[in-house]
Amino acid sequence: MYNGNKKENDGKVSFDTALDLAGFGLYSYNLTALTGFIIIAYVCIAFGTTIIIPASACELGTTNAQQGFIASGPLIGVLLGGVFGGYLGDKFGRRRMLFVALLSASAVNALASISVDWIMLLILQSIASFCAAGKYSLSMTMLSESVPMAKRNLVVLLVTSIFLLAQGIMAVIAIPIIPLSFSFYLPNLGIYWNSWRTLLLVYSAPGLLAAVWLLMVKESPKYIYSQGREQEAIDIIKSMHRLNMGRSAEELQISGLIYENQESSGPSSAKEQIVPLFKMPLLKYTILMTILFVFQQVGAFAIWLPTIANQFVQIVETGEGTDQSLCSILSNSIDVPADPDAVPCSLNVISLLIVLAVGALQSIANGLLSLIVNRVGRRNMAMVVAVVCGLAGIITNLIPNAYASIAFFVIFMLGILIVGLYTAIAVALFPTSLRALAVALTMTGGRIGTFASVQILNLLLEVNCDAGFYLFSSIFASSAIVAAFLPNDKYLQTPQPKKDDTS
């Protein structure tokens, strides 16, 4: 426990030193748990359609193409809303905009539960995702800016693992609700209130609970300090210290914060921020990182994971598909007669448990990777993940055994972990003054690619499933070649743009 050092505390200290003195305790645990819960609320709204699409297909009468549009709508919302949410967070504060995002996204998502047709569902889910898009970046930023430097990697790892597990948690929430057979007619709307509409309402609840929880934490002290409100930032840090260290601890004595001049060397205009990314030496890295994010489209399979798992379970339970590959099973499941005892279009409970298992494995694998990544390097680890998971995707449909095929598919799904490695590489490659835009720009390429891939994969899963797996898996595996052109991050030095680059 920090007992106070008079010599160190009486004078001014740097902001990071002040956070170190505030310690890591009850306040930090509470903020970390809240951030994880906000991430779950974000996933329930932005990716809730992965479960709602198959469950609502019978009532809304959606075709395969229409289901593809419903799946892609929230991706557009996240793509546009992420940039907008980040801007508002920098302008008005992380906590305030998080509160707005949580309430607005939950309200719109709840409204989507009374959709009268698939177009209304698409529009409202897209708007809800737009409102929710800032939750991830704002909550992660607020957390990173409120804990000591030594603990930041740990809390980011914990929250990232929760994010990977969130789709599984979403599936668990659906298990007791989706199989329910009740149906109440609402004559004013001309719809039936049933299980999938109830689930949409339930998916809105975490956002409302997180908004209440958010009232119990302070704004990011770093944001407050960046706005020139030094004394308010100090008061927040002292409050954090009291909760972290306990009432018996000595009060933190900080008379002021030392101004650190790193930000003054940053770009003063949009031109100075954008142009260096498209000139050497940074142009090479801008192109390479954008290609890597585009080539990674495991996320498109994650969108359709509940549907794939449901079709797999349906035919395997008949006992007729155990000697087939995954794609053969998916093709045959189209002709499987409906179970008269099951709720129309409801997802099989076992298929939802498969979604949970995949999320749990991704979360565990993320933790294991974090233990060895510093030894082998982020670039080298990304290359290994791309090759192993890409080859697993290709092998998935070369094995005429249902269980072996689904096992290789799960290994392929672990490829989503590479997004975290790519993000960490991008952060290290670009200088601080250009980093936020550079990472956002390269990731945007990947998100646009995912939007297109969801549509392409949706079509291929129906007309030529094998081609879909071979195409995306081969592209993913080949991204290791692209990654080889990046510097080995064990010896990485961040390139600095020339002063005359922006002239």
Short mmCIF file of C-alpha atoms in Angstrom, two decimals, residues 33-496:
data_model
loop_
_atom_site.label_atom_id
_atom_site.label_comp_id
_atom_site.label_asym_id
_atom_site.label_seq_id
_atom_site.Cartn_x
_atom_site.Cartn_y
_atom_site.Cartn_z
CA ALA A 33 -15.84 -4.57 -14.68
CA LEU A 34 -18.02 -1.72 -15.98
CA THR A 35 -15.99 -1.53 -19.20
CA GLY A 36 -16.46 -5.26 -19.73
CA PHE A 37 -20.20 -4.92 -19.15
CA ILE A 38 -20.40 -2.00 -21.60
CA ILE A 39 -18.65 -4.20 -24.19
CA ILE A 40 -21.31 -6.89 -23.65
CA ALA A 41 -24.03 -4.23 -24.08
CA TYR A 42 -22.32 -3.11 -27.30
CA VAL A 43 -22.17 -6.64 -28.73
CA CYS A 44 -25.81 -7.38 -27.81
CA ILE A 45 -26.92 -4.45 -29.97
CA ALA A 46 -24.32 -4.35 -32.75
CA PHE A 47 -24.28 -8.13 -33.30
CA GLY A 48 -27.67 -9.18 -31.93
CA THR A 49 -28.85 -9.68 -35.51
CA THR A 50 -26.69 -12.81 -35.75
CA ILE A 51 -29.29 -14.55 -33.58
CA ILE A 52 -32.34 -12.46 -34.48
CA ILE A 53 -32.02 -13.10 -38.25
CA PRO A 54 -32.69 -16.88 -38.22
CA ALA A 55 -35.18 -16.59 -35.34
CA SER A 56 -37.31 -13.96 -37.12
CA ALA A 57 -37.14 -15.51 -40.60
CA CYS A 58 -40.49 -17.31 -40.39
CA GLU A 59 -42.58 -14.38 -39.15
CA LEU A 60 -40.95 -11.76 -41.38
CA GLY A 61 -40.68 -14.14 -44.33
CA THR A 62 -37.16 -13.02 -45.18
CA THR A 63 -35.30 -14.42 -48.15
CA ASN A 64 -31.61 -15.30 -48.08
CA ALA A 65 -30.72 -11.97 -49.72
CA GLN A 66 -32.86 -9.98 -47.29
CA GLN A 67 -31.18 -11.72 -44.36
CA GLY A 68 -27.85 -10.63 -45.83
CA PHE A 69 -29.00 -7.01 -45.85
CA ILE A 70 -30.20 -7.25 -42.23
CA ALA A 71 -26.80 -8.67 -41.22
CA SER A 72 -24.89 -5.93 -43.04
CA GLY A 73 -26.97 -2.96 -41.84
CA PRO A 74 -25.46 -2.88 -38.33
CA LEU A 75 -21.97 -3.12 -39.83
CA ILE A 76 -22.62 0.14 -41.69
CA GLY A 77 -23.92 1.66 -38.46
CA VAL A 78 -20.78 0.62 -36.59
CA LEU A 79 -18.55 1.87 -39.43
CA LEU A 80 -20.10 5.35 -39.51
CA GLY A 81 -20.91 5.65 -35.83
CA GLY A 82 -17.44 4.70 -34.62
CA VAL A 83 -15.82 7.76 -36.17
CA PHE A 84 -18.65 10.05 -35.07
CA GLY A 85 -18.65 8.67 -31.53
CA GLY A 86 -14.90 9.12 -31.21
CA TYR A 87 -15.14 12.73 -32.33
CA LEU A 88 -17.93 13.49 -29.82
CA GLY A 89 -15.98 11.72 -27.08
CA ASP A 90 -12.97 13.99 -27.69
CA LYS A 91 -15.19 17.07 -27.79
CA PHE A 92 -17.66 16.49 -24.94
CA GLY A 93 -16.03 13.82 -22.78
CA ARG A 94 -15.87 10.04 -22.69
CA ARG A 95 -18.30 9.52 -19.81
CA ARG A 96 -20.96 11.91 -21.08
CA MET A 97 -21.00 10.47 -24.60
CA LEU A 98 -20.91 6.91 -23.27
CA PHE A 99 -24.04 7.70 -21.28
CA VAL A 100 -25.75 9.08 -24.39
CA ALA A 101 -24.63 6.09 -26.49
CA LEU A 102 -25.87 3.54 -23.93
CA LEU A 103 -29.32 5.10 -23.57
CA SER A 104 -29.93 5.94 -27.24
CA ALA A 105 -28.77 2.55 -28.55
CA SER A 106 -30.91 0.67 -26.03
CA ALA A 107 -33.97 2.80 -26.82
CA VAL A 108 -33.70 2.31 -30.60
CA ASN A 109 -32.94 -1.39 -30.24
CA ALA A 110 -36.00 -1.82 -28.01
CA LEU A 111 -38.08 -0.02 -30.64
CA ALA A 112 -36.85 -2.54 -33.22
CA SER A 113 -38.70 -5.27 -31.30
CA ILE A 114 -42.00 -4.01 -32.79
CA SER A 115 -40.74 -4.04 -36.38
CA VAL A 116 -43.59 -4.81 -38.77
CA ASP A 117 -41.33 -6.02 -41.58
CA TRP A 118 -37.69 -6.73 -42.38
CA ILE A 119 -37.04 -3.22 -43.74
CA MET A 120 -38.10 -1.61 -40.47
CA LEU A 121 -35.92 -4.10 -38.56
CA LEU A 122 -32.96 -3.32 -40.83
CA ILE A 123 -33.32 0.46 -40.42
CA LEU A 124 -33.78 0.42 -36.64
CA GLN A 125 -30.99 -2.09 -36.04
CA SER A 126 -28.66 0.01 -38.21
CA ILE A 127 -29.53 3.17 -36.25
CA ALA A 128 -29.10 1.32 -32.94
CA SER A 129 -25.65 0.12 -34.06
CA PHE A 130 -24.74 3.66 -35.13
CA CYS A 131 -25.64 4.89 -31.64
CA ALA A 132 -23.78 2.00 -29.99
CA ALA A 133 -20.64 2.22 -32.13
CA GLY A 134 -18.79 4.56 -29.78
CA LYS A 135 -19.25 2.29 -26.75
CA TYR A 136 -16.19 0.15 -27.47
CA SER A 137 -13.64 2.86 -28.20
CA LEU A 138 -14.94 5.33 -25.59
CA SER A 139 -15.07 2.79 -22.77
CA MET A 140 -11.64 1.36 -23.61
CA THR A 141 -10.19 4.87 -23.82
CA MET A 142 -11.69 5.91 -20.48
CA LEU A 143 -10.36 2.75 -18.84
CA SER A 144 -6.85 3.16 -20.30
CA GLU A 145 -6.75 6.80 -19.18
CA SER A 146 -7.79 5.95 -15.62
CA VAL A 147 -5.42 3.15 -14.56
CA PRO A 148 -1.65 3.13 -13.90
CA MET A 149 0.62 2.49 -16.88
CA ALA A 150 1.81 -0.83 -15.41
CA LYS A 151 -1.75 -2.20 -15.35
CA ARG A 152 -3.01 -0.98 -18.73
CA ASN A 153 -2.00 -4.05 -20.71
CA LEU A 154 -3.67 -6.28 -18.12
CA VAL A 155 -7.03 -4.47 -18.11
CA VAL A 156 -7.07 -4.18 -21.92
CA LEU A 157 -6.40 -7.93 -22.14
CA LEU A 158 -9.24 -8.68 -19.71
CA VAL A 159 -11.74 -6.50 -21.56
CA THR A 160 -10.64 -7.85 -24.95
CA SER A 161 -11.23 -11.38 -23.66
CA ILE A 162 -14.72 -10.33 -22.55
CA PHE A 163 -15.34 -8.91 -26.03
CA LEU A 164 -14.37 -12.23 -27.62
CA LEU A 165 -16.65 -14.07 -25.20
CA ALA A 166 -19.54 -11.61 -25.66
CA GLN A 167 -21.15 -13.39 -28.64
CA GLY A 168 -21.21 -16.55 -26.53
CA ILE A 169 -22.79 -14.63 -23.64
CA MET A 170 -25.36 -13.31 -26.11
CA ALA A 171 -26.12 -16.91 -27.10
CA VAL A 172 -26.55 -17.94 -23.46
CA ILE A 173 -29.06 -15.12 -22.94
CA ALA A 174 -31.00 -16.44 -25.94
CA ILE A 175 -31.14 -20.07 -24.74
CA PRO A 176 -34.10 -19.73 -22.33
CA ILE A 177 -35.97 -17.25 -24.55
CA ILE A 178 -35.77 -18.35 -28.19
CA PRO A 179 -37.44 -21.80 -27.71
CA LEU A 180 -40.51 -20.23 -26.01
CA SER A 181 -43.66 -20.86 -28.07
CA PHE A 182 -45.90 -18.01 -26.88
CA SER A 183 -47.37 -15.66 -29.49
CA PHE A 184 -49.64 -12.69 -28.75
CA TYR A 185 -51.28 -10.77 -31.56
CA LEU A 186 -50.99 -6.95 -31.42
CA PRO A 187 -53.81 -5.73 -33.69
CA ASN A 188 -52.71 -2.08 -33.77
CA LEU A 189 -49.36 -3.10 -35.31
CA GLY A 190 -50.48 -6.25 -37.08
CA ILE A 191 -47.64 -8.29 -35.54
CA TYR A 192 -47.27 -11.21 -33.14
CA TRP A 193 -45.26 -10.63 -29.96
CA ASN A 194 -43.10 -13.72 -29.61
CA SER A 195 -39.72 -14.97 -28.44
CA TRP A 196 -37.41 -13.19 -30.89
CA ARG A 197 -39.06 -9.82 -30.17
CA THR A 198 -38.69 -10.49 -26.45
CA LEU A 199 -35.02 -11.30 -27.00
CA LEU A 200 -34.47 -7.97 -28.76
CA LEU A 201 -35.95 -6.24 -25.72
CA VAL A 202 -33.70 -8.24 -23.39
CA TYR A 203 -30.64 -7.32 -25.49
CA SER A 204 -31.48 -3.66 -24.80
CA ALA A 205 -31.33 -4.14 -21.02
CA PRO A 206 -27.51 -4.33 -20.54
CA GLY A 207 -27.15 -0.84 -22.02
CA LEU A 208 -29.65 0.61 -19.55
CA LEU A 209 -27.98 -1.14 -16.60
CA ALA A 210 -24.55 0.05 -17.77
CA ALA A 211 -25.84 3.64 -17.96
CA VAL A 212 -26.90 3.47 -14.29
CA TRP A 213 -23.55 1.87 -13.36
CA LEU A 214 -21.71 4.61 -15.27
CA LEU A 215 -23.09 7.19 -12.83
CA MET A 216 -20.90 5.61 -10.15
CA VAL A 217 -17.57 6.38 -11.85
CA LYS A 218 -15.75 9.59 -12.68
CA GLU A 219 -14.86 11.10 -16.03
CA SER A 220 -11.42 10.22 -17.38
CA PRO A 221 -8.99 12.44 -15.44
CA LYS A 222 -6.74 12.63 -18.50
CA TYR A 223 -9.58 14.05 -20.59
CA ILE A 224 -10.38 16.60 -17.87
CA TYR A 225 -6.71 17.57 -17.71
CA SER A 226 -6.50 17.91 -21.50
CA GLN A 227 -9.35 20.43 -21.30
CA GLY A 228 -7.27 22.67 -19.02
CA ARG A 229 -9.21 21.79 -15.84
CA GLU A 230 -6.16 20.79 -13.81
CA GLN A 231 -7.65 21.06 -10.32
CA GLU A 232 -10.70 19.01 -11.30
CA ALA A 233 -8.40 16.31 -12.70
CA ILE A 234 -6.42 16.30 -9.44
CA ASP A 235 -9.64 15.97 -7.42
CA ILE A 236 -10.70 12.97 -9.53
CA ILE A 237 -7.30 11.32 -9.03
CA LYS A 238 -7.54 11.89 -5.27
CA SER A 239 -11.03 10.35 -5.26
CA MET A 240 -9.69 7.33 -7.15
CA HIS A 241 -6.85 7.04 -4.64
CA ARG A 242 -9.25 6.99 -1.67
CA LEU A 243 -11.27 4.14 -3.19
CA ASN A 244 -8.22 2.22 -4.40
CA MET A 245 -6.21 2.46 -1.17
CA GLY A 246 -8.99 2.49 1.41
CA ARG A 247 -10.03 5.08 3.96
CA SER A 248 -7.06 4.32 6.22
CA ALA A 249 -4.57 5.44 3.56
CA GLU A 250 -2.94 8.85 3.72
CA GLU A 251 -4.58 11.46 1.53
CA LEU A 252 -2.76 11.94 -1.74
CA GLN A 253 -0.84 15.21 -1.71
CA ILE A 254 -0.48 16.63 -5.21
CA SER A 255 -0.13 20.36 -5.67
CA GLY A 256 -0.22 20.29 -9.45
CA LEU A 257 0.44 18.34 -12.62
CA ILE A 258 3.56 18.89 -14.67
CA TYR A 259 2.72 19.92 -18.23
CA GLU A 260 4.12 17.38 -20.67
CA ASN A 261 4.94 18.78 -24.06
CA GLN A 262 4.50 15.70 -26.23
CA GLU A 263 1.22 16.84 -27.74
CA SER A 264 2.55 20.24 -28.80
CA SER A 265 4.58 18.65 -31.59
CA GLY A 266 1.48 17.07 -33.13
CA PRO A 267 -0.17 18.18 -36.35
CA SER A 268 -1.94 21.51 -36.23
CA SER A 269 -4.28 20.85 -39.17
CA ALA A 270 -6.12 17.98 -40.83
CA LYS A 271 -3.72 18.18 -43.76
CA GLU A 272 -0.70 17.73 -41.51
CA GLN A 273 -2.37 14.68 -39.97
CA ILE A 274 -3.49 12.95 -43.16
CA VAL A 275 -0.78 13.73 -45.74
CA PRO A 276 2.14 11.99 -43.92
CA LEU A 277 0.23 8.70 -43.98
CA PHE A 278 0.37 8.75 -47.78
CA LYS A 279 4.04 9.70 -48.09
CA MET A 280 7.15 7.69 -47.35
CA PRO A 281 8.14 6.26 -44.96
CA LEU A 282 4.60 5.80 -43.60
CA LEU A 283 2.89 5.10 -46.95
CA LYS A 284 4.28 1.56 -46.99
CA TYR A 285 2.79 0.79 -43.58
CA THR A 286 -0.54 2.44 -44.40
CA ILE A 287 -0.90 0.18 -47.45
CA LEU A 288 0.32 -2.99 -45.72
CA MET A 289 -1.89 -2.60 -42.64
CA THR A 290 -4.95 -1.79 -44.74
CA ILE A 291 -4.37 -4.92 -46.86
CA LEU A 292 -3.95 -7.05 -43.73
CA PHE A 293 -7.21 -5.81 -42.22
CA VAL A 294 -9.03 -6.37 -45.54
CA PHE A 295 -7.61 -9.90 -45.95
CA GLN A 296 -8.87 -10.90 -42.48
CA GLN A 297 -12.56 -11.73 -42.96
CA VAL A 298 -13.12 -14.29 -40.22
CA GLY A 299 -15.59 -11.74 -38.84
CA ALA A 300 -17.92 -12.43 -41.77
CA PHE A 301 -18.14 -16.07 -40.65
CA ALA A 302 -18.77 -14.89 -37.07
CA ILE A 303 -21.84 -13.01 -38.31
CA TRP A 304 -23.28 -16.27 -39.68
CA LEU A 305 -21.95 -18.51 -36.87
CA PRO A 306 -25.33 -19.06 -35.11
CA THR A 307 -26.96 -19.92 -38.45
CA ILE A 308 -24.12 -22.29 -39.43
CA ALA A 309 -24.15 -23.96 -36.01
CA ASN A 310 -27.93 -24.37 -36.10
CA GLN A 311 -27.93 -26.01 -39.53
CA PHE A 312 -25.02 -28.27 -38.49
CA VAL A 313 -26.82 -29.48 -35.36
CA GLN A 314 -30.12 -30.03 -37.17
CA ILE A 315 -28.74 -32.57 -39.63
CA VAL A 316 -26.22 -34.23 -37.28
CA GLU A 317 -29.05 -34.94 -34.82
CA THR A 318 -30.76 -36.99 -37.54
CA GLY A 319 -27.71 -39.27 -37.58
CA GLU A 320 -27.32 -38.95 -41.34
CA GLY A 321 -24.58 -36.34 -41.61
CA THR A 322 -21.70 -37.72 -39.55
CA ASP A 323 -19.75 -38.82 -42.62
CA GLN A 324 -19.94 -35.46 -44.38
CA SER A 325 -17.91 -32.25 -44.34
CA LEU A 326 -19.36 -29.05 -42.90
CA CYS A 327 -20.37 -27.64 -46.30
CA SER A 328 -22.03 -30.90 -47.30
CA ILE A 329 -24.03 -30.75 -44.07
CA LEU A 330 -25.03 -27.14 -44.67
CA SER A 331 -26.18 -27.97 -48.20
CA ASN A 332 -28.21 -30.96 -47.06
CA SER A 333 -29.74 -29.13 -44.08
CA ILE A 334 -31.73 -27.00 -46.52
CA ASP A 335 -33.82 -30.09 -47.28
CA VAL A 336 -34.25 -31.30 -43.68
CA PRO A 337 -37.96 -31.49 -42.79
CA ALA A 338 -39.10 -29.13 -40.03
CA ASP A 339 -39.58 -30.50 -36.51
CA PRO A 340 -43.32 -30.22 -35.78
CA ASP A 341 -42.63 -29.87 -32.03
CA ALA A 342 -40.17 -27.00 -32.40
CA VAL A 343 -40.95 -23.29 -32.52
CA PRO A 344 -40.75 -22.20 -36.20
CA CYS A 345 -37.25 -20.87 -37.04
CA SER A 346 -36.06 -21.13 -33.43
CA LEU A 347 -32.39 -21.85 -32.92
CA ASN A 348 -31.37 -25.21 -31.49
CA VAL A 349 -30.08 -24.92 -27.89
CA ILE A 350 -27.02 -27.02 -28.73
CA SER A 351 -26.17 -24.63 -31.59
CA LEU A 352 -26.26 -21.71 -29.14
CA LEU A 353 -23.96 -23.65 -26.81
CA ILE A 354 -21.57 -24.11 -29.76
CA VAL A 355 -21.52 -20.32 -30.20
CA LEU A 356 -20.69 -20.00 -26.48
CA ALA A 357 -17.93 -22.61 -26.77
CA VAL A 358 -16.35 -20.80 -29.73
CA GLY A 359 -16.41 -17.51 -27.81
CA ALA A 360 -14.88 -19.16 -24.74
CA LEU A 361 -12.09 -20.73 -26.81
CA GLN A 362 -11.35 -17.39 -28.47
CA SER A 363 -11.18 -15.72 -25.07
CA ILE A 364 -8.85 -18.37 -23.63
CA ALA A 365 -6.67 -18.37 -26.76
CA ASN A 366 -6.37 -14.60 -26.53
CA GLY A 367 -5.02 -14.95 -23.00
CA LEU A 368 -2.53 -17.63 -24.04
CA LEU A 369 -1.30 -15.56 -26.99
CA SER A 370 -0.67 -12.62 -24.67
CA LEU A 371 1.71 -14.79 -22.62
CA ILE A 372 3.99 -15.61 -25.55
CA VAL A 373 3.57 -12.71 -27.98
CA ASN A 374 6.43 -10.69 -26.43
CA ARG A 375 8.81 -13.60 -26.94
CA VAL A 376 8.10 -14.20 -30.62
CA GLY A 377 6.98 -10.72 -31.67
CA ARG A 378 3.56 -9.48 -32.80
CA ARG A 379 4.35 -9.70 -36.53
CA ASN A 380 5.65 -13.27 -36.29
CA MET A 381 2.70 -14.33 -34.14
CA ALA A 382 0.27 -12.78 -36.64
CA MET A 383 1.93 -14.73 -39.47
CA VAL A 384 1.58 -18.01 -37.56
CA VAL A 385 -2.08 -17.33 -36.72
CA ALA A 386 -2.87 -16.44 -40.35
CA VAL A 387 -1.24 -19.60 -41.75
CA VAL A 388 -2.59 -22.03 -39.14
CA CYS A 389 -6.14 -20.68 -39.10
CA GLY A 390 -6.26 -20.11 -42.86
CA LEU A 391 -5.16 -23.70 -43.54
CA ALA A 392 -7.71 -24.95 -40.98
CA GLY A 393 -10.43 -23.18 -42.96
CA ILE A 394 -9.31 -24.92 -46.16
CA ILE A 395 -9.09 -28.34 -44.49
CA THR A 396 -12.58 -27.91 -42.97
CA ASN A 397 -14.29 -29.20 -46.11
CA LEU A 398 -11.66 -31.74 -47.14
CA ILE A 399 -12.53 -34.10 -44.27
CA PRO A 400 -15.62 -36.33 -44.68
CA ASN A 401 -16.33 -36.40 -40.97
CA ALA A 402 -18.74 -33.98 -39.32
CA TYR A 403 -16.96 -33.68 -35.98
CA ALA A 404 -13.45 -33.34 -37.41
CA SER A 405 -14.77 -30.80 -39.92
CA ILE A 406 -16.41 -28.64 -37.24
CA ALA A 407 -13.23 -28.87 -35.13
CA PHE A 408 -11.16 -27.38 -37.97
CA PHE A 409 -13.86 -24.74 -38.48
CA VAL A 410 -13.49 -23.71 -34.82
CA ILE A 411 -9.71 -23.43 -35.30
CA PHE A 412 -10.39 -21.23 -38.33
CA MET A 413 -12.67 -19.04 -36.17
CA LEU A 414 -9.76 -18.46 -33.77
CA GLY A 415 -8.29 -16.36 -36.57
CA ILE A 416 -10.36 -13.41 -35.27
CA LEU A 417 -7.62 -12.99 -32.65
CA ILE A 418 -5.36 -11.58 -35.34
CA VAL A 419 -7.32 -8.30 -35.27
CA GLY A 420 -5.84 -7.52 -31.85
CA LEU A 421 -2.33 -8.30 -33.12
CA TYR A 422 -2.82 -6.10 -36.20
CA THR A 423 -4.09 -3.25 -34.04
CA ALA A 424 -1.08 -3.51 -31.72
CA ILE A 425 1.27 -3.57 -34.74
CA ALA A 426 -0.39 -0.47 -36.22
CA VAL A 427 -0.09 1.36 -32.89
CA ALA A 428 3.65 0.61 -32.84
CA LEU A 429 4.25 1.51 -36.50
CA PHE A 430 2.81 5.02 -36.53
CA PRO A 431 4.03 8.05 -34.51
CA THR A 432 1.87 9.27 -31.63
CA SER A 433 0.66 12.40 -33.40
CA LEU A 434 -0.76 10.35 -36.31
CA ARG A 435 -1.61 7.12 -34.51
CA ALA A 436 -5.35 7.48 -33.88
CA LEU A 437 -6.15 8.39 -37.48
CA ALA A 438 -3.79 5.77 -38.89
CA VAL A 439 -5.34 2.95 -36.87
CA ALA A 440 -8.88 4.13 -37.65
CA LEU A 441 -8.09 4.43 -41.37
CA THR A 442 -6.56 0.97 -41.71
CA MET A 443 -9.33 -0.67 -39.66
CA THR A 444 -11.97 1.07 -41.77
CA GLY A 445 -10.65 -0.80 -44.79
CA GLY A 446 -11.24 -4.05 -42.92
CA ARG A 447 -14.77 -3.04 -41.91
CA ILE A 448 -15.69 -2.15 -45.47
CA GLY A 449 -14.31 -5.52 -46.50
CA THR A 450 -16.42 -7.26 -43.86
CA PHE A 451 -19.56 -5.52 -45.14
CA ALA A 452 -18.88 -6.88 -48.65
CA SER A 453 -17.78 -10.29 -47.34
CA VAL A 454 -21.00 -10.81 -45.37
CA GLN A 455 -23.00 -10.45 -48.60
CA ILE A 456 -20.63 -12.63 -50.65
CA LEU A 457 -20.42 -15.33 -47.98
CA ASN A 458 -24.20 -15.34 -47.52
CA LEU A 459 -24.59 -16.07 -51.23
CA LEU A 460 -21.80 -18.65 -51.40
CA LEU A 461 -23.04 -20.57 -48.36
CA GLU A 462 -26.24 -21.18 -50.30
CA VAL A 463 -24.97 -21.77 -53.85
CA ASN A 464 -21.34 -22.94 -53.40
CA CYS A 465 -20.34 -23.34 -49.78
CA ASP A 466 -16.96 -24.96 -50.55
CA ALA A 467 -15.92 -22.01 -52.72
CA GLY A 468 -16.74 -19.61 -49.87
CA PHE A 469 -14.48 -21.43 -47.44
CA TYR A 470 -11.64 -21.89 -49.96
CA LEU A 471 -11.78 -18.25 -51.06
CA PHE A 472 -11.74 -16.56 -47.66
CA SER A 473 -9.42 -19.12 -46.03
CA SER A 474 -6.86 -18.86 -48.84
CA ILE A 475 -6.88 -15.06 -48.71
CA PHE A 476 -6.45 -15.18 -44.95
CA ALA A 477 -3.53 -17.64 -45.12
CA SER A 478 -1.83 -15.59 -47.84
CA SER A 479 -1.92 -12.51 -45.61
CA ALA A 480 1.12 -14.01 -43.85
CA ILE A 481 3.11 -13.15 -46.98
CA VAL A 482 1.95 -9.53 -46.74
CA ALA A 483 2.81 -9.43 -43.03
CA ALA A 484 6.33 -10.60 -43.83
CA PHE A 485 7.02 -7.16 -45.36
CA LEU A 486 6.46 -5.53 -41.96
CA PRO A 487 9.49 -4.97 -39.73
CA ASN A 488 10.15 -7.49 -36.99
CA ASP A 489 8.72 -5.66 -33.97
CA LYS A 490 11.50 -6.96 -31.74
CA TYR A 491 13.67 -4.38 -33.48
CA LEU A 492 10.94 -1.92 -34.44
CA GLN A 493 11.61 1.79 -34.45
CA THR A 494 8.62 4.01 -35.12
CA PRO A 495 9.21 5.92 -38.36
CA GLN A 496 8.86 9.66 -38.10
#
